[in-house]
Coordinates of C-alpha atoms in Angstrom, one line a residue:
M1 CA 15.0 11.2 60.6
K2 CA 16.4 13.8 58.3
T3 CA 19.1 11.4 57.3
S4 CA 16.5 8.7 56.4
L5 CA 14.5 11.2 54.3
L6 CA 17.6 12.3 52.5
Y7 CA 18.6 8.7 51.8
L8 CA 15.1 8.0 50.4
F9 CA 15.2 11.1 48.2
V10 CA 18.7 10.2 46.8
L11 CA 17.6 6.5 46.2
S12 CA 14.4 7.6 44.5
T13 CA 16.3 10.0 42.2
T14 CA 18.9 7.4 41.4
L15 CA 16.3 4.8 40.5
C16 CA 14.4 7.2 38.2
S17 CA 17.6 8.3 36.5
T18 CA 18.6 4.7 35.8
G19 CA 15.2 3.9 34.4
V20 CA 14.2 1.3 37.0
M21 CA 11.1 3.3 38.1
A22 CA 10.7 5.0 34.8
K23 CA 7.6 4.2 32.8
K24 CA 8.3 1.9 29.9
P25 CA 6.8 2.6 26.4
G26 CA 4.0 0.3 25.5
I27 CA 0.4 0.2 24.0
K28 CA -3.1 0.7 25.2
T29 CA -6.2 -0.9 23.8
V30 CA -8.8 1.8 23.0
R31 CA -11.7 -0.1 21.4
H32 CA -12.8 -3.0 19.3
V33 CA -15.0 -2.3 16.2
K34 CA -16.9 -5.1 14.6
G35 CA -18.6 -5.3 11.2
F36 CA -16.3 -2.9 9.5
K37 CA -14.1 -4.3 6.7
F38 CA -11.5 -1.6 6.2
Q39 CA -9.5 -1.2 3.0
P40 CA -5.7 -0.9 3.4
F41 CA -5.3 2.3 1.5
Q42 CA -5.5 5.1 4.0
V43 CA -7.8 7.9 2.8
N44 CA -6.7 10.0 5.7
T45 CA -3.6 9.4 7.8
S46 CA -4.8 11.2 10.9
R47 CA -8.0 9.5 11.9
Y48 CA -10.3 8.1 9.2
L49 CA -10.7 4.7 7.7
T50 CA -12.9 3.6 4.8
A51 CA -14.6 0.2 4.3
T52 CA -14.2 -1.5 0.9
P53 CA -17.0 -0.1 -1.2
D54 CA -19.4 -2.3 -3.2
Y55 CA -18.3 -2.5 -6.8
Y56 CA -21.6 -1.5 -8.2
Q57 CA -22.9 0.8 -5.5
Y58 CA -19.8 2.9 -4.9
A59 CA -20.9 4.5 -1.6
P60 CA -18.0 4.2 0.9
Q61 CA -18.5 4.0 4.6
I62 CA -16.2 6.1 6.7
I63 CA -15.3 5.6 10.3
D64 CA -13.5 8.1 12.6
V65 CA -11.2 5.7 14.5
I66 CA -10.9 8.2 17.4
T67 CA -14.6 8.7 18.1
G68 CA -16.0 5.5 16.5
K69 CA -18.5 7.6 14.5
K70 CA -19.5 6.1 11.1
V71 CA -20.9 7.9 8.1
T72 CA -21.9 6.6 4.6
L73 CA -21.1 8.8 1.6
P74 CA -23.3 9.0 -1.5
D75 CA -22.5 6.9 -4.5
L76 CA -19.4 8.7 -5.7
L77 CA -19.6 7.5 -9.3
K78 CA -23.2 8.9 -9.6
L79 CA -22.3 12.5 -8.7
P80 CA -22.9 15.0 -11.4
G81 CA -19.8 15.4 -13.5
V82 CA -18.6 11.8 -13.2
P83 CA -19.2 10.1 -16.6
R84 CA -21.1 6.8 -16.7
P85 CA -20.0 4.0 -19.0
P86 CA -22.5 2.9 -21.7
R87 CA -24.8 0.2 -20.6
V88 CA -24.8 -3.0 -22.6
A89 CA -27.7 -5.3 -21.9
Y90 CA -26.7 -8.7 -20.4
G91 CA -28.0 -11.9 -21.8
A92 CA -27.8 -13.6 -25.2
G93 CA -25.9 -11.4 -27.7
F94 CA -24.0 -9.4 -25.0
Y95 CA -20.6 -9.8 -26.6
E96 CA -21.9 -9.0 -30.1
R97 CA -23.5 -5.8 -28.8
A98 CA -20.3 -4.9 -27.0
R99 CA -18.3 -5.6 -30.2
I100 CA -20.5 -3.3 -32.3
L101 CA -20.0 -0.4 -29.8
K102 CA -16.3 -1.1 -29.7
E103 CA -16.1 -0.8 -33.5
Q104 CA -17.9 2.5 -33.3
G105 CA -15.6 3.8 -30.6
K106 CA -18.5 4.2 -28.2
Y107 CA -17.6 1.5 -25.7
W108 CA -15.6 2.2 -22.6
A109 CA -15.6 1.0 -19.0
W110 CA -14.0 1.7 -15.6
Y111 CA -11.0 -0.6 -15.5
S112 CA -10.4 0.2 -11.8
K113 CA -11.7 2.6 -9.2
Q114 CA -10.2 3.5 -5.8
F115 CA -11.4 5.9 -3.1
I116 CA -8.1 7.5 -2.0
Y117 CA -8.8 10.8 -0.1
Y118 CA -11.3 12.1 2.5
N119 CA -11.4 15.4 4.4
A120 CA -14.3 15.5 6.8
P121 CA -14.1 19.2 7.9
K122 CA -14.0 20.4 4.4
Q123 CA -16.3 17.7 3.0
L124 CA -13.9 16.8 0.2
A125 CA -13.0 13.4 -1.3
G126 CA -10.8 12.0 -4.0
V127 CA -11.3 9.1 -6.4
W128 CA -8.7 7.5 -8.6
L129 CA -10.3 6.1 -11.8
V130 CA -8.7 4.2 -14.6
R131 CA -10.8 4.2 -17.8
S132 CA -10.5 1.6 -20.5
D133 CA -11.2 3.0 -24.0
Y134 CA -11.5 1.0 -27.2
P135 CA -10.8 3.4 -30.2
G136 CA -13.1 2.8 -33.1
T137 CA -11.6 0.8 -36.0
G138 CA -14.0 1.8 -38.8
K139 CA -13.4 -1.6 -40.3
G140 CA -16.8 -3.1 -39.6
R141 CA -16.9 -6.8 -38.9
A142 CA -13.5 -8.4 -38.4
R143 CA -12.2 -10.1 -41.6
C144 CA -10.0 -13.2 -41.8
P145 CA -6.6 -13.2 -43.6
K146 CA -8.2 -14.9 -46.6
G147 CA -11.0 -12.3 -46.8
G148 CA -13.9 -14.2 -45.2
P149 CA -15.8 -12.8 -42.2
A150 CA -14.6 -14.0 -38.8
I151 CA -17.1 -15.6 -36.4
F152 CA -17.2 -14.0 -32.9
M153 CA -17.0 -16.6 -30.2
P154 CA -18.6 -15.0 -27.1
F155 CA -17.3 -17.5 -24.5
K156 CA -13.7 -16.9 -25.8
G157 CA -14.2 -13.2 -26.4
K158 CA -12.3 -13.7 -29.7
H159 CA -12.9 -13.8 -33.5
F160 CA -12.5 -17.3 -35.1
C161 CA -11.5 -17.9 -38.7
P162 CA -13.0 -21.3 -39.9
E163 CA -10.8 -21.6 -43.0
S164 CA -7.6 -21.4 -41.0
G165 CA -8.8 -22.7 -37.6
T166 CA -7.2 -19.8 -35.8
Y167 CA -8.3 -16.8 -33.8
L168 CA -7.6 -13.2 -34.7
S169 CA -5.5 -11.0 -32.5
H170 CA -7.1 -8.3 -30.3
T171 CA -5.3 -5.5 -32.1
Q172 CA -8.5 -4.5 -33.8
F173 CA -10.0 -3.6 -30.4
R174 CA -6.8 -2.4 -28.7
E175 CA -7.6 -1.4 -25.1
V176 CA -6.2 2.0 -24.0
K177 CA -6.1 2.8 -20.3
R178 CA -6.2 6.4 -19.1
A179 CA -5.8 7.4 -15.4
W180 CA -8.0 10.2 -14.0
Y181 CA -8.3 11.9 -10.6
Y182 CA -11.7 13.3 -9.6
H183 CA -11.8 15.8 -6.7
L184 CA -15.3 15.7 -5.2
D185 CA -17.3 18.3 -3.3
L186 CA -19.4 16.2 -1.0
K187 CA -21.3 19.2 0.5
N188 CA -22.7 20.2 -2.8
K189 CA -22.6 16.6 -4.2
K190 CA -20.7 17.4 -7.4
V191 CA -17.3 17.1 -9.0
A192 CA -15.2 20.1 -8.0
W193 CA -12.6 19.4 -10.7
R194 CA -10.9 16.5 -12.5
V195 CA -7.6 15.9 -14.2
K196 CA -6.4 13.4 -16.7
V197 CA -3.1 12.2 -15.2
G198 CA -1.8 10.1 -18.0
D199 CA -2.3 7.3 -20.6
D200 CA -1.2 4.6 -18.1
A201 CA -2.8 2.8 -15.2
M202 CA -0.6 4.4 -12.6
R203 CA -1.1 3.4 -9.0
P204 CA -1.6 5.9 -6.1
M205 CA 0.7 5.4 -3.1
V206 CA -0.3 8.0 -0.6
M207 CA -1.9 11.4 -0.2
N208 CA 0.0 13.8 2.1
A209 CA -1.5 15.0 5.3
S210 CA -2.6 18.4 4.0
G211 CA -4.3 16.8 0.9
S212 CA -2.2 18.9 -1.5
A213 CA -0.2 16.2 -3.2
L214 CA -0.6 12.6 -4.3
M215 CA 2.3 10.3 -4.9
L216 CA 2.0 7.7 -7.7
H217 CA 4.1 5.0 -9.4
T218 CA 3.9 3.2 -12.7
H219 CA 3.3 -0.5 -13.0
F220 CA 6.4 -2.6 -13.0
F221 CA 6.9 -5.2 -15.8
A222 CA 9.9 -7.4 -15.8
K223 CA 11.8 -7.1 -19.1
S224 CA 14.6 -9.1 -20.6
K225 CA 17.8 -7.3 -21.5
K226 CA 16.9 -7.4 -25.2
A227 CA 13.5 -5.8 -24.5
G228 CA 15.1 -2.9 -22.6
P229 CA 15.6 -2.0 -19.0
S230 CA 12.9 -2.6 -16.4
T231 CA 11.9 0.7 -14.8
V232 CA 9.5 2.2 -12.2
T233 CA 8.7 5.9 -12.5
F234 CA 7.3 7.9 -9.6
H235 CA 5.1 10.9 -10.2
R236 CA 3.7 13.6 -7.9
L237 CA 0.3 15.1 -8.6
N238 CA 0.0 18.6 -7.2
L239 CA -3.6 19.1 -6.3
K240 CA -3.2 22.9 -6.2
T241 CA -1.9 23.3 -9.7
R242 CA -3.6 20.1 -10.9
K243 CA -0.5 19.0 -12.7
L244 CA 2.3 16.4 -12.4
D245 CA 5.1 18.5 -10.9
W246 CA 7.7 15.9 -10.1
K247 CA 9.0 12.7 -11.7
H248 CA 11.8 10.2 -11.0
T249 CA 12.7 6.9 -12.7
V250 CA 14.5 4.0 -11.2
T251 CA 16.0 1.3 -13.3
L252 CA 15.9 -2.2 -11.9
P253 CA 18.1 -5.2 -12.8
T254 CA 16.7 -8.0 -15.0
R255 CA 15.8 -11.0 -12.9
F256 CA 15.6 -14.7 -13.6
K257 CA 14.3 -17.4 -11.3
R258 CA 14.7 -21.1 -12.2
G259 CA 15.9 -20.0 -15.7
T260 CA 12.9 -17.9 -16.5
L261 CA 12.2 -14.2 -16.5
H262 CA 11.2 -13.3 -13.0
H263 CA 9.2 -10.5 -11.4
P264 CA 10.5 -10.3 -7.8
G265 CA 7.7 -8.2 -6.4
L266 CA 8.2 -4.6 -5.1
S267 CA 7.3 -2.9 -1.9
F268 CA 6.9 0.9 -1.5
H269 CA 6.9 3.3 1.4
V270 CA 6.7 7.1 1.5
S271 CA 7.9 9.2 4.4
K272 CA 5.4 11.2 6.5
E273 CA 6.3 14.6 5.0
M274 CA 6.6 13.1 1.5
T275 CA 10.4 13.9 1.3
K276 CA 11.7 10.4 0.8
I277 CA 10.5 7.1 -0.9
F278 CA 11.7 3.6 -0.2
M279 CA 11.3 0.8 -2.8
C280 CA 12.7 -2.7 -2.4
E281 CA 12.7 -6.0 -4.2
Y282 CA 11.3 -9.1 -2.6
D283 CA 13.5 -12.1 -2.1
E284 CA 13.4 -15.1 0.2
K285 CA 15.6 -18.0 1.3
D286 CA 15.2 -21.7 1.6
R287 CA 17.4 -24.8 2.1
R288 CA 18.6 -24.8 -1.5
H289 CA 19.0 -21.1 -1.6
P290 CA 20.2 -20.1 1.9
S291 CA 21.1 -16.5 0.8
G292 CA 18.1 -16.0 -1.4
Y293 CA 17.2 -16.5 -5.1
L294 CA 18.3 -13.1 -6.5
K295 CA 21.9 -13.1 -7.6
S296 CA 24.2 -10.7 -9.5
P297 CA 23.1 -8.5 -7.8
T298 CA 21.3 -9.6 -4.7
A299 CA 18.0 -8.0 -3.7
R300 CA 18.1 -4.2 -4.0
G301 CA 16.5 -1.3 -2.3
Y302 CA 16.2 2.3 -3.4
I303 CA 16.0 5.4 -1.3
I304 CA 14.7 8.3 -3.4
D305 CA 15.3 11.9 -2.3
I306 CA 12.3 13.8 -3.7
S307 CA 13.8 17.3 -3.5
K308 CA 17.1 16.3 -5.0
R309 CA 15.6 14.0 -7.6
K310 CA 18.3 11.4 -6.8
H311 CA 18.4 7.9 -5.2
H312 CA 20.7 5.6 -3.4
T313 CA 20.8 1.9 -4.3
I314 CA 21.3 -0.4 -1.3
T315 CA 21.5 -4.1 -0.6
V316 CA 18.4 -5.3 1.4
P317 CA 18.0 -8.6 3.2
V318 CA 15.6 -11.4 2.2
T319 CA 12.0 -10.9 3.2
T320 CA 12.2 -7.2 4.0
Y321 CA 8.7 -6.9 5.5
G322 CA 9.2 -4.0 7.8
Y323 CA 10.3 -0.5 6.8
V324 CA 9.7 3.0 8.2
F325 CA 11.4 6.4 8.1
D326 CA 11.9 8.4 11.3
D327 CA 10.1 11.7 11.6
T328 CA 12.9 13.7 10.0
S329 CA 13.5 11.1 7.2
E330 CA 17.1 11.2 8.2
Y331 CA 17.1 7.5 8.9
L332 CA 15.3 4.4 7.5
Y333 CA 14.7 1.3 9.5
I334 CA 14.1 -2.0 7.6
S335 CA 13.6 -5.5 9.0
S336 CA 14.0 -9.1 7.7
H337 CA 11.2 -11.5 8.5
Q338 CA 13.4 -14.6 8.0
L339 CA 16.6 -13.4 9.5
G340 CA 15.3 -11.5 12.5
T341 CA 17.4 -8.4 12.0
I342 CA 16.8 -4.6 11.9
L343 CA 19.0 -2.3 9.9
K344 CA 19.2 1.4 10.6
I345 CA 20.3 3.3 7.4
H346 CA 21.4 6.8 6.9
T347 CA 19.2 8.1 4.0
A348 CA 21.6 10.8 2.8
T349 CA 24.4 8.2 2.2
G350 CA 22.6 4.9 2.0
K351 CA 25.1 3.5 4.6
V352 CA 24.0 1.1 7.3
I353 CA 24.5 2.8 10.7
S354 CA 23.6 -0.3 12.9
K355 CA 22.4 -3.8 12.7
T356 CA 20.3 -5.2 15.5
S357 CA 19.2 -8.8 16.2
T358 CA 15.5 -9.2 17.1
H359 CA 12.7 -11.8 16.8
R360 CA 12.4 -13.7 13.6
Q361 CA 9.1 -13.3 11.8
T362 CA 9.2 -9.5 12.3
Y363 CA 6.7 -8.1 9.9
K364 CA 6.0 -4.4 10.7
L365 CA 7.9 -1.4 12.0
L366 CA 6.4 1.8 13.5
I367 CA 7.9 5.0 14.9
S368 CA 6.3 6.5 18.0
P369 CA 4.8 10.0 17.8
S370 CA 7.8 11.6 19.5
G371 CA 10.2 9.7 17.2
K372 CA 12.0 8.3 20.3
Y373 CA 10.9 4.6 20.0
L374 CA 10.8 2.0 17.3
Y375 CA 8.0 -0.6 17.6
S376 CA 8.8 -3.9 16.0
F377 CA 5.8 -6.3 15.4
H378 CA 6.5 -10.0 15.3
F379 CA 4.5 -13.2 15.6
G380 CA 5.0 -13.3 19.4
G381 CA 4.1 -9.7 20.1
I382 CA 5.9 -6.3 20.0
R383 CA 9.5 -5.5 20.8
I384 CA 10.3 -1.8 21.4
F385 CA 13.7 -0.2 20.8
E386 CA 15.1 3.2 21.6
A387 CA 15.3 4.6 18.0
A388 CA 18.6 6.5 18.5
T389 CA 20.6 3.7 20.1
M390 CA 18.6 0.7 19.0
K391 CA 18.7 -0.5 22.6
R392 CA 15.8 -2.8 23.6
V393 CA 13.6 -1.1 26.2
N394 CA 10.5 -3.3 26.3
D395 CA 8.9 -6.6 25.1
L396 CA 5.1 -6.9 24.9
P397 CA 3.6 -10.4 24.5
L398 CA 0.9 -11.1 21.9
S399 CA -1.6 -11.4 24.8
R400 CA -1.4 -7.6 25.1
L401 CA -2.9 -7.4 21.6
A402 CA -5.3 -10.3 22.1
P403 CA -5.7 -11.8 25.5
G404 CA -5.2 -15.6 25.8
T405 CA -2.9 -15.8 22.7
S406 CA 0.8 -16.3 22.5
R407 CA 1.7 -16.5 18.8
L408 CA 0.4 -15.5 15.4
I409 CA 0.6 -18.0 12.5
A410 CA 0.6 -15.4 9.8
T411 CA 1.3 -11.7 9.4
A412 CA -1.4 -9.2 10.5
R413 CA -2.0 -5.8 8.8
V414 CA -1.0 -2.8 10.9
L415 CA -2.1 0.7 9.9
P416 CA -0.6 3.7 11.8
F417 CA -2.1 7.1 12.3
T418 CA -0.3 10.4 12.9
T419 CA -2.3 10.8 16.2
G420 CA -0.2 8.1 17.8
H421 CA -2.7 5.3 17.2
F422 CA -2.7 2.2 15.0
I423 CA -5.2 -0.4 14.1
M424 CA -5.0 -4.2 13.5
P425 CA -7.7 -6.7 12.3
L426 CA -9.5 -8.5 15.0
I427 CA -7.4 -11.5 16.2
D428 CA -9.0 -14.9 16.6
K429 CA -7.6 -17.5 18.9
I430 CA -7.4 -20.9 17.3
K431 CA -9.5 -23.5 19.1
G432 CA -7.5 -25.7 21.5
S433 CA -4.3 -23.7 21.4
S434 CA -2.9 -20.3 22.2
A435 CA -2.0 -19.7 18.5
A436 CA -3.9 -16.9 16.7
I437 CA -4.7 -15.5 13.3
S438 CA -6.3 -12.4 11.9
S439 CA -10.0 -12.8 11.9
S440 CA -11.9 -13.4 8.7
K441 CA -14.7 -11.4 10.1
P442 CA -14.8 -7.7 9.4
G443 CA -13.6 -5.4 12.2
F444 CA -10.5 -4.0 13.8
T445 CA -9.0 -3.0 17.1
L446 CA -7.7 0.5 17.8
Y447 CA -4.5 0.8 20.0
K448 CA -2.7 3.9 21.3
I449 CA 1.1 4.1 21.6
I450 CA 2.2 4.9 25.1
E451 CA 5.5 6.6 25.6

């Protein structure tokens, strides 16, 4: 009897040590939420989502993904301290009334507005606003080159010269964009403070977990070699000092596609602790271009070290859809949608440590809360790797995300949270098949990563 018990104990220990009986990493469905159209920019990386606000009634709806509790904020653009653009009555003569205000330097409008930060315990919020100003010209009604008055054409939005049959340029009413950050006190319903960030419509990337810094990047415009280098500049806004305290510029190669100047499209990703940034060019292959369109050089990626103010330039595969840093930012994982490969890159050197084959049509990578596992999302489900060795440890079919389905026909958005959760849009099964697609109806499903 003792021998049998000893044998069972040794067998059990052996099985557990070899992983046969060990619990495999996976996911758990927490809840489905319907009727909530979430915006992709995460106002809080720990647990909060915001619905896309109405353009005219800018009162965002917030949901705590952990508890499911919803709250609607007041109209953020009507809080005391937020300027309101001049109202121009619609109807006949609208363009002429706007023209007069522009000539007087009294017309301006919000070019864009984005709700980017929310802190529930402290009742704080942040809004990124880009304002379009039209400096006054003092020239009165626009004049034609031959001296006669120009006729304003409201449906064109331009001034027409009858004697020459041409339109005047817009230089008289040159638009100037200025980016502002407004920090809002929701408890007292007022602007706590504001800061003019720059004379450029910069784009916010992510707010750090503590809400003390915001990472930004400038717009990318493809330029010919004669016009000068194409660049992207990254900035960090320190919310404690209310100043831009970090800056780094990356120069990109001039690109041509089918003989014309080409904007390849850029993707951006910031590490969790805001120590590294990854930016890469988009390229794709087809029958006539089996290795991609971008040549001399091929598609490039850039790993920016924020503290050192330096970056490594690396070669990236076509359709680099997935990218994620590990928790220490020592390694970067990127995946190719068309090739079905995952590269593990050492961020300090830019060198590829390993290359792993996986499903084609991989579109998202996540790191588990412990940093031990890499979750790879593809059209057929999720493949899980041990992050250190890139050894495959589990495969989850799509039916684990949406019962009765076997394959997506398009990529689905995946938003991770630092609590070990992630959300995806509701998934609809296509009638008469097991194929599926992200639902057009507002809503999402909350999942928890199981290690």
